[in-house]
XYZ file of C-alpha atoms in Angstrom:
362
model
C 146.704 213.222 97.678
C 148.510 212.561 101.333
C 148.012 215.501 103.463
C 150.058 216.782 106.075
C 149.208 214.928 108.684
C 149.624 211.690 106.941
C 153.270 212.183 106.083
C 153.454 213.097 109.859
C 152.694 209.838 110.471
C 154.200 207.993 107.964
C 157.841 210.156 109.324
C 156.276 208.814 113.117
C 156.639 205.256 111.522
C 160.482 205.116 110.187
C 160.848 207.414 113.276
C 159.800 204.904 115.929
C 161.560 201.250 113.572
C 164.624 203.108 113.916
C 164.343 203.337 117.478
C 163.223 199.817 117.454
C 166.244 198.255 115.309
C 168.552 200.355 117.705
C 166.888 198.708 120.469
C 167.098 195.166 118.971
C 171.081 196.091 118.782
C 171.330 196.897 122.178
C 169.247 193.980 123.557
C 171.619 191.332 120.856
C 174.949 193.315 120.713
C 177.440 190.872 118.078
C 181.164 190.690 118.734
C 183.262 193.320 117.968
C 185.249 192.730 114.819
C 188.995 193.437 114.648
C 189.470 197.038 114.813
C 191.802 199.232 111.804
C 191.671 202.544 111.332
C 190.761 204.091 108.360
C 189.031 207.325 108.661
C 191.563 210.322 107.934
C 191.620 213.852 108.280
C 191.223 214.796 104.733
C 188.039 212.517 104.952
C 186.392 216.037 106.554
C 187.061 217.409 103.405
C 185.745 214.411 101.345
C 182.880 213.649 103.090
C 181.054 216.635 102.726
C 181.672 217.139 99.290
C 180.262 214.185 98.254
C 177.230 214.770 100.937
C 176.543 218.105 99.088
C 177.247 216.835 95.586
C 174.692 213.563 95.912
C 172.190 215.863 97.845
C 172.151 218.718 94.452
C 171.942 216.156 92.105
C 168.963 213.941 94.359
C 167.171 217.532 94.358
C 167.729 218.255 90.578
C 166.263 214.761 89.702
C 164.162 215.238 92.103
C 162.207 218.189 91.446
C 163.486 218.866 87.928
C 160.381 217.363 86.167
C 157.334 219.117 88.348
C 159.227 222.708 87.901
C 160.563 221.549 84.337
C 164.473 221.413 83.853
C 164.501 225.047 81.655
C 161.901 226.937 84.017
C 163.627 227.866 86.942
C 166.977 229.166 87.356
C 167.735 227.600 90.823
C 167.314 224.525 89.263
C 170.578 225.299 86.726
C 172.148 226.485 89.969
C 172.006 223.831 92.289
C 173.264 221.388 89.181
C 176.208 223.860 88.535
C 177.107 223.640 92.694
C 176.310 219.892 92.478
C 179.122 219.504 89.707
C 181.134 221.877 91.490
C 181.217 219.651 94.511
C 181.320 216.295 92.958
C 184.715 218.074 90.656
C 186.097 218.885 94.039
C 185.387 215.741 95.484
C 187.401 213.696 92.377
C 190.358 216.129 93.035
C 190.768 215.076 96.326
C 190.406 211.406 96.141
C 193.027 211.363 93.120
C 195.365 212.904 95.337
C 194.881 210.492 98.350
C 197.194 207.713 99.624
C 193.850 205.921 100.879
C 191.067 207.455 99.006
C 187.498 206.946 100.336
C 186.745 206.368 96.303
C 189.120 204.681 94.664
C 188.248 206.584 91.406
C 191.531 204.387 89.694
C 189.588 200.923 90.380
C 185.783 202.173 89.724
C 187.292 203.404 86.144
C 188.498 199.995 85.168
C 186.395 198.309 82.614
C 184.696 195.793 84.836
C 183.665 198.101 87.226
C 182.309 200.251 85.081
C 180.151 197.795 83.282
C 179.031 196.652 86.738
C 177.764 199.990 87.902
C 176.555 200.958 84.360
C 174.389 197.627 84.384
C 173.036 198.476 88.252
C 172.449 201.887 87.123
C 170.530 200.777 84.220
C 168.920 197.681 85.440
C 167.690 200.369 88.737
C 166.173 202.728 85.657
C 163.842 200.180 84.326
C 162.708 198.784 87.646
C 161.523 202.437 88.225
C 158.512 201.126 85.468
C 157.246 199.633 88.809
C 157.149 203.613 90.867
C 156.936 205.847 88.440
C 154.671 204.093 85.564
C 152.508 201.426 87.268
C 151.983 203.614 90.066
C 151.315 207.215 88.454
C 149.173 205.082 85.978
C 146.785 203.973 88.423
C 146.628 207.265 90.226
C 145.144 209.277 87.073
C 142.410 206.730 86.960
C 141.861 207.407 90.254
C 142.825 204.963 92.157
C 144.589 205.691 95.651
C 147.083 203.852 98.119
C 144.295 202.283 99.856
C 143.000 200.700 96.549
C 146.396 199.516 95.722
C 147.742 197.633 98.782
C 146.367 194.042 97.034
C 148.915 195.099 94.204
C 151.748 195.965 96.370
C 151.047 192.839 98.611
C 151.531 190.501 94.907
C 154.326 192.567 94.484
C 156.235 191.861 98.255
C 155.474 188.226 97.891
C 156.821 188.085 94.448
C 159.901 189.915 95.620
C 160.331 187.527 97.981
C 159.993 184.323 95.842
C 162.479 185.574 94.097
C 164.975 186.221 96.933
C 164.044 182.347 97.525
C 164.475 181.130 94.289
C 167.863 183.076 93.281
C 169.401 181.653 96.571
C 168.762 178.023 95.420
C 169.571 178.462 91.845
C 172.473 181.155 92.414
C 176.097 179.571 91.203
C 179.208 181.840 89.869
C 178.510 180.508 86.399
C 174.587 180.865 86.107
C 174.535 184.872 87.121
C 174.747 186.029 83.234
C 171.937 183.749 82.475
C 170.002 184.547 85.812
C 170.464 188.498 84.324
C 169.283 187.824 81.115
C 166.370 186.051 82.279
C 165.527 189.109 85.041
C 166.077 191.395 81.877
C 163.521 189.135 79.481
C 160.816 189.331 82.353
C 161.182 193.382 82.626
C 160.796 193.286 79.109
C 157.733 191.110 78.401
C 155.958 192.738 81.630
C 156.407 196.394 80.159
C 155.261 195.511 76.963
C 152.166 194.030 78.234
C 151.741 197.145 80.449
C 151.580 199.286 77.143
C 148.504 197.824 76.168
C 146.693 199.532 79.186
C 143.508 201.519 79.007
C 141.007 203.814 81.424
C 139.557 200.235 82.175
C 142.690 198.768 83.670
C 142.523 198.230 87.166
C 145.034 197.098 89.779
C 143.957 193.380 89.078
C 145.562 193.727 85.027
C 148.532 194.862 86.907
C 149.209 191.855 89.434
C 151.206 189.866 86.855
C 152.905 191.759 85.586
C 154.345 193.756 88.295
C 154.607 190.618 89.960
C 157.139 190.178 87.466
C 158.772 192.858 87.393
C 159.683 192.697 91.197
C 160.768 189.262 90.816
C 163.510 190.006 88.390
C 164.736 192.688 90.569
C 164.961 190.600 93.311
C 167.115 187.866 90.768
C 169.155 190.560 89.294
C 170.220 192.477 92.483
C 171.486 190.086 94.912
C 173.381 188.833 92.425
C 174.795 191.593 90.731
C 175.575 193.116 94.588
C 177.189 189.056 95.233
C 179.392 189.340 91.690
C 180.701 192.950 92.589
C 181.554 192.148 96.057
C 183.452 188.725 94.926
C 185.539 191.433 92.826
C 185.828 193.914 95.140
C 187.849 191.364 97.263
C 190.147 190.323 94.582
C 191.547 193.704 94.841
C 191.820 193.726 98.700
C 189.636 194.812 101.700
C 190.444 198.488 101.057
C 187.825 198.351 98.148
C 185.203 197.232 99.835
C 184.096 200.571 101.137
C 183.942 201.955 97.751
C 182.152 199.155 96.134
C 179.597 199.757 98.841
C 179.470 203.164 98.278
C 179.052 202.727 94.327
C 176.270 200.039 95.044
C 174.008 202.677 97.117
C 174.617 205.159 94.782
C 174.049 203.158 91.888
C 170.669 202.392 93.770
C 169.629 205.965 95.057
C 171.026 207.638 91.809
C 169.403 204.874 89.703
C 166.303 205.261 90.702
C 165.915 208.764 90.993
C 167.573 209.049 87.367
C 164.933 206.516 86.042
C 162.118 208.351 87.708
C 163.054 211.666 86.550
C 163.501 209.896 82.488
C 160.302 208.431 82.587
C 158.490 210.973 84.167
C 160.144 213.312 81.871
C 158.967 211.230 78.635
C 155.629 210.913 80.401
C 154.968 214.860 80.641
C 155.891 215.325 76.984
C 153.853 212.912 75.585
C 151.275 213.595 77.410
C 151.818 217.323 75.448
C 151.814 215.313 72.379
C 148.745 213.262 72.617
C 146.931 216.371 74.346
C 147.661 218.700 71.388
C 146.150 215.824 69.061
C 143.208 214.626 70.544
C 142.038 218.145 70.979
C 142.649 218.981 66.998
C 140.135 216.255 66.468
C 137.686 217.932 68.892
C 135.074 220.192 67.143
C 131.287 220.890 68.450
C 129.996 220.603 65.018
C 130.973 216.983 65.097
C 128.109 215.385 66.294
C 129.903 212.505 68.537
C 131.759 215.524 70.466
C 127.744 217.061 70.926
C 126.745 214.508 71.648
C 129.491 213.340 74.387
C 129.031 216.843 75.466
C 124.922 216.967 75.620
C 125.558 213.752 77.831
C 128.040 215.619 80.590
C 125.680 218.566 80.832
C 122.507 215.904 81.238
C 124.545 214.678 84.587
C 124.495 218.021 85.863
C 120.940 219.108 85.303
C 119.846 218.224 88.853
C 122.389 220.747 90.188
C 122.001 223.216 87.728
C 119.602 224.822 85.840
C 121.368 227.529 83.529
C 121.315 225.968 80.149
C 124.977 228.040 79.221
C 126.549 226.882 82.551
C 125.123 223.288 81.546
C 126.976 223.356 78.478
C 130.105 225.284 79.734
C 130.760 222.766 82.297
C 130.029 219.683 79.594
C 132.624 220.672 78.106
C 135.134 221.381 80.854
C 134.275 217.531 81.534
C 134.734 216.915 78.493
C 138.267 218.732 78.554
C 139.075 216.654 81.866
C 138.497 213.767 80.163
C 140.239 214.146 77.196
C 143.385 215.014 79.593
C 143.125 212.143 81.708
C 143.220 209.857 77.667
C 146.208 211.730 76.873
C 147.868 211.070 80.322
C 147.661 207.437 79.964
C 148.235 207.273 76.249
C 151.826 208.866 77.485
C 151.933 206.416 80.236
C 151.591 203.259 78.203
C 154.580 205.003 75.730
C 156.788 204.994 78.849
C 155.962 201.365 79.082
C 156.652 201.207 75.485
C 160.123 203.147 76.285
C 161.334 200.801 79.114
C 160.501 197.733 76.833
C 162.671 198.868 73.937
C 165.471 200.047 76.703
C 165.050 195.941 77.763
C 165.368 195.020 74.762
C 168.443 196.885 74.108
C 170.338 195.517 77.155
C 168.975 192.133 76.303
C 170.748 192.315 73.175
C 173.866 193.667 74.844
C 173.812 190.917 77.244
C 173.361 188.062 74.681
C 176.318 189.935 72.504
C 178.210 189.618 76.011
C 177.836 185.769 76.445
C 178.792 185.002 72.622
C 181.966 187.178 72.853
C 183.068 185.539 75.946
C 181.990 181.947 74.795
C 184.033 183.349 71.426
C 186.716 183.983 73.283
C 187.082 181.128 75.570
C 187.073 178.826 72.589
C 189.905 180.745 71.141
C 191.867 180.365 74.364
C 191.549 177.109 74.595
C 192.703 176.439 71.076
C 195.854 178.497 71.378
């Protein structure tokens, strides 16, 4: 668990490469574009209204799952202003001349498949922060134990920044998708099979997977949106870029707060059985038990206390099985969600090869 002082210093870090990318734009100023303007005044109204809308929902998301989503009332409350401002926000772009969302063009149908897929496709990549990574922390392992893993996983990221720019073409991307999809798939399968043995070594390929195809899919999925952006002038472009960070922020925060959701409930679920099968006057449980109370027979000498804290190990244990019994079903989870927009995806390419063939006969 990071203390205080570490996330000091981890908010000293961004802190001081901000002021070092502002520096390297000073020192290597580019030329200054052409100049239009395009901010309005009704973009004081806009602007903040979206600001407080994204910032309700990032907190909901956020915290939802550690205070659970029924528990606490603020929680219903700062979803209901959320809403509130997002409504607000819609009735004022509708009624712009020069919206900074042009709700009209993100509602068309190929706009909304492409930031349903990035939303979707940013959901299972969150396997990687949520599962992989809470996984490894209830065996406990830590962030110093893991930076071999997240080293495989930078180096596969980039290999695959590498290899999409040499294979990218305009007519490869749904096949380039489908193969990012088939690799999230057969990586978070694999991941189910984890146990309290698995360390961060069972993990390197197939995480290194898994940030591969998210380095394949994204660049271009962000390409193939921003090629259609321009088909429908420059004025889009600000709202396809402010769809693709939301799709990214919203995405993942959405995916961790799923999983993470599905993890705490099964986690319930497996709890609530292993400890039906738990009896003292099974001899394996006395047994397991008589073994945590011989460990702590140098320390203490109180043969009740012996056995009461046997079996609060015993109890820890049998929580930390549970816990990654529900992590491997959220592995399970993401794989059938892969699966699922596999199958959409393949469905895709045979309508459209269905299609074109029917074209080309009329």
């Amino acid at each position: 668990m990071a203390t205080g002082t570490n996330w000091h210093q981890l908010a000293t870090l961004e802190s001081g490469l901000s002021l070092i990318c502002l520096t390297i734009i000073w020192i290597l100023p580019l030329t200054h574009p052409p100049r239009v303007k395009v901010f309005e005044r009704t973009d004081w109204i806009s602007y903040p209204l979206i600001a407080t809308a994204v910032a309700c929902m990032s907190v909901v998301l956020t915290m939802g799952r550690y205070y659970w989503w029924q528990e606490k009332d603020w929680i219903g409350e700062v979803l209901v202003v959320g809403i509130i401002a997002l409504t607000l926000s819609f009735m004022v772009e509708l009624k712009r001349k020069n919206p900074i969302i042009d709700l009209r063009w993100l509602m068309t149908p190929e706009m909304v498949l492409f930031t349903g897929s990035m939303l979707f496709v940013r959901m299972l990549l969150s396997e990687q922060t949520t599962g992989m990574v809470g996984f490894l922390n209830l065996v406990g392992l830590l962030n110093d134990q893991l930076m071999a893993l997240f080293c495989v996983i930078l180096v596969a990221t980039f290999a695959g920044l590498v290899v999409v720019s040499i294979i990218h073409k305009a007519n490869r991307i749904v096949y380039i998708h489908l193969f990012s999809i088939a690799l999230i798939a057969i990586a978070s399968l694999t991941d189910a099979g984890s146990t309290v043995d698995t360390r961060p070594e069972q993990f390197y390929l197939t995480q290194g997977m898994i940030a591969f195809a998210g380095a394949v899919f994204l660049p271009t999925a962000l390409w193939l949106g921003f090629i259609r952006a321009l088909q429908f002038g420059q004025s889009q472009i600000i709202s396809f870029i402010l769809v693709f960070l939301s799709t990214q922020n919203v995405g993942a925060q959405v995916g961790s707060a799923f999983l993470g959701t599905i993890q705490i409930l099964r986690e319930k679920f497996h709890s609530s059985v292993l400890v039906e099968n738990i009896s003292l006057q099974n001899p394996l449980v006395s047994e397991r038990v008589a073994q945590y109370s011989h460990l702590l027979k140098p320390v203490l000498n109180d043969g009740t206390q012996l056995n009461a804290e046997g079996l609060a190990l015993l109890s820890q244990k049998v929580t930390q099985q549970a816990g990654l019994l529900a992590y491997n079903d959220v592995f399970r989870v993401v794989f059938y969600m892969s699966l699922g927009c596999f199958a959409v995806l393949v469905v895709h390419i045979i309508v459209g090869r269905i299609l074109m063939k029917k074209q080309t006969v009329g």
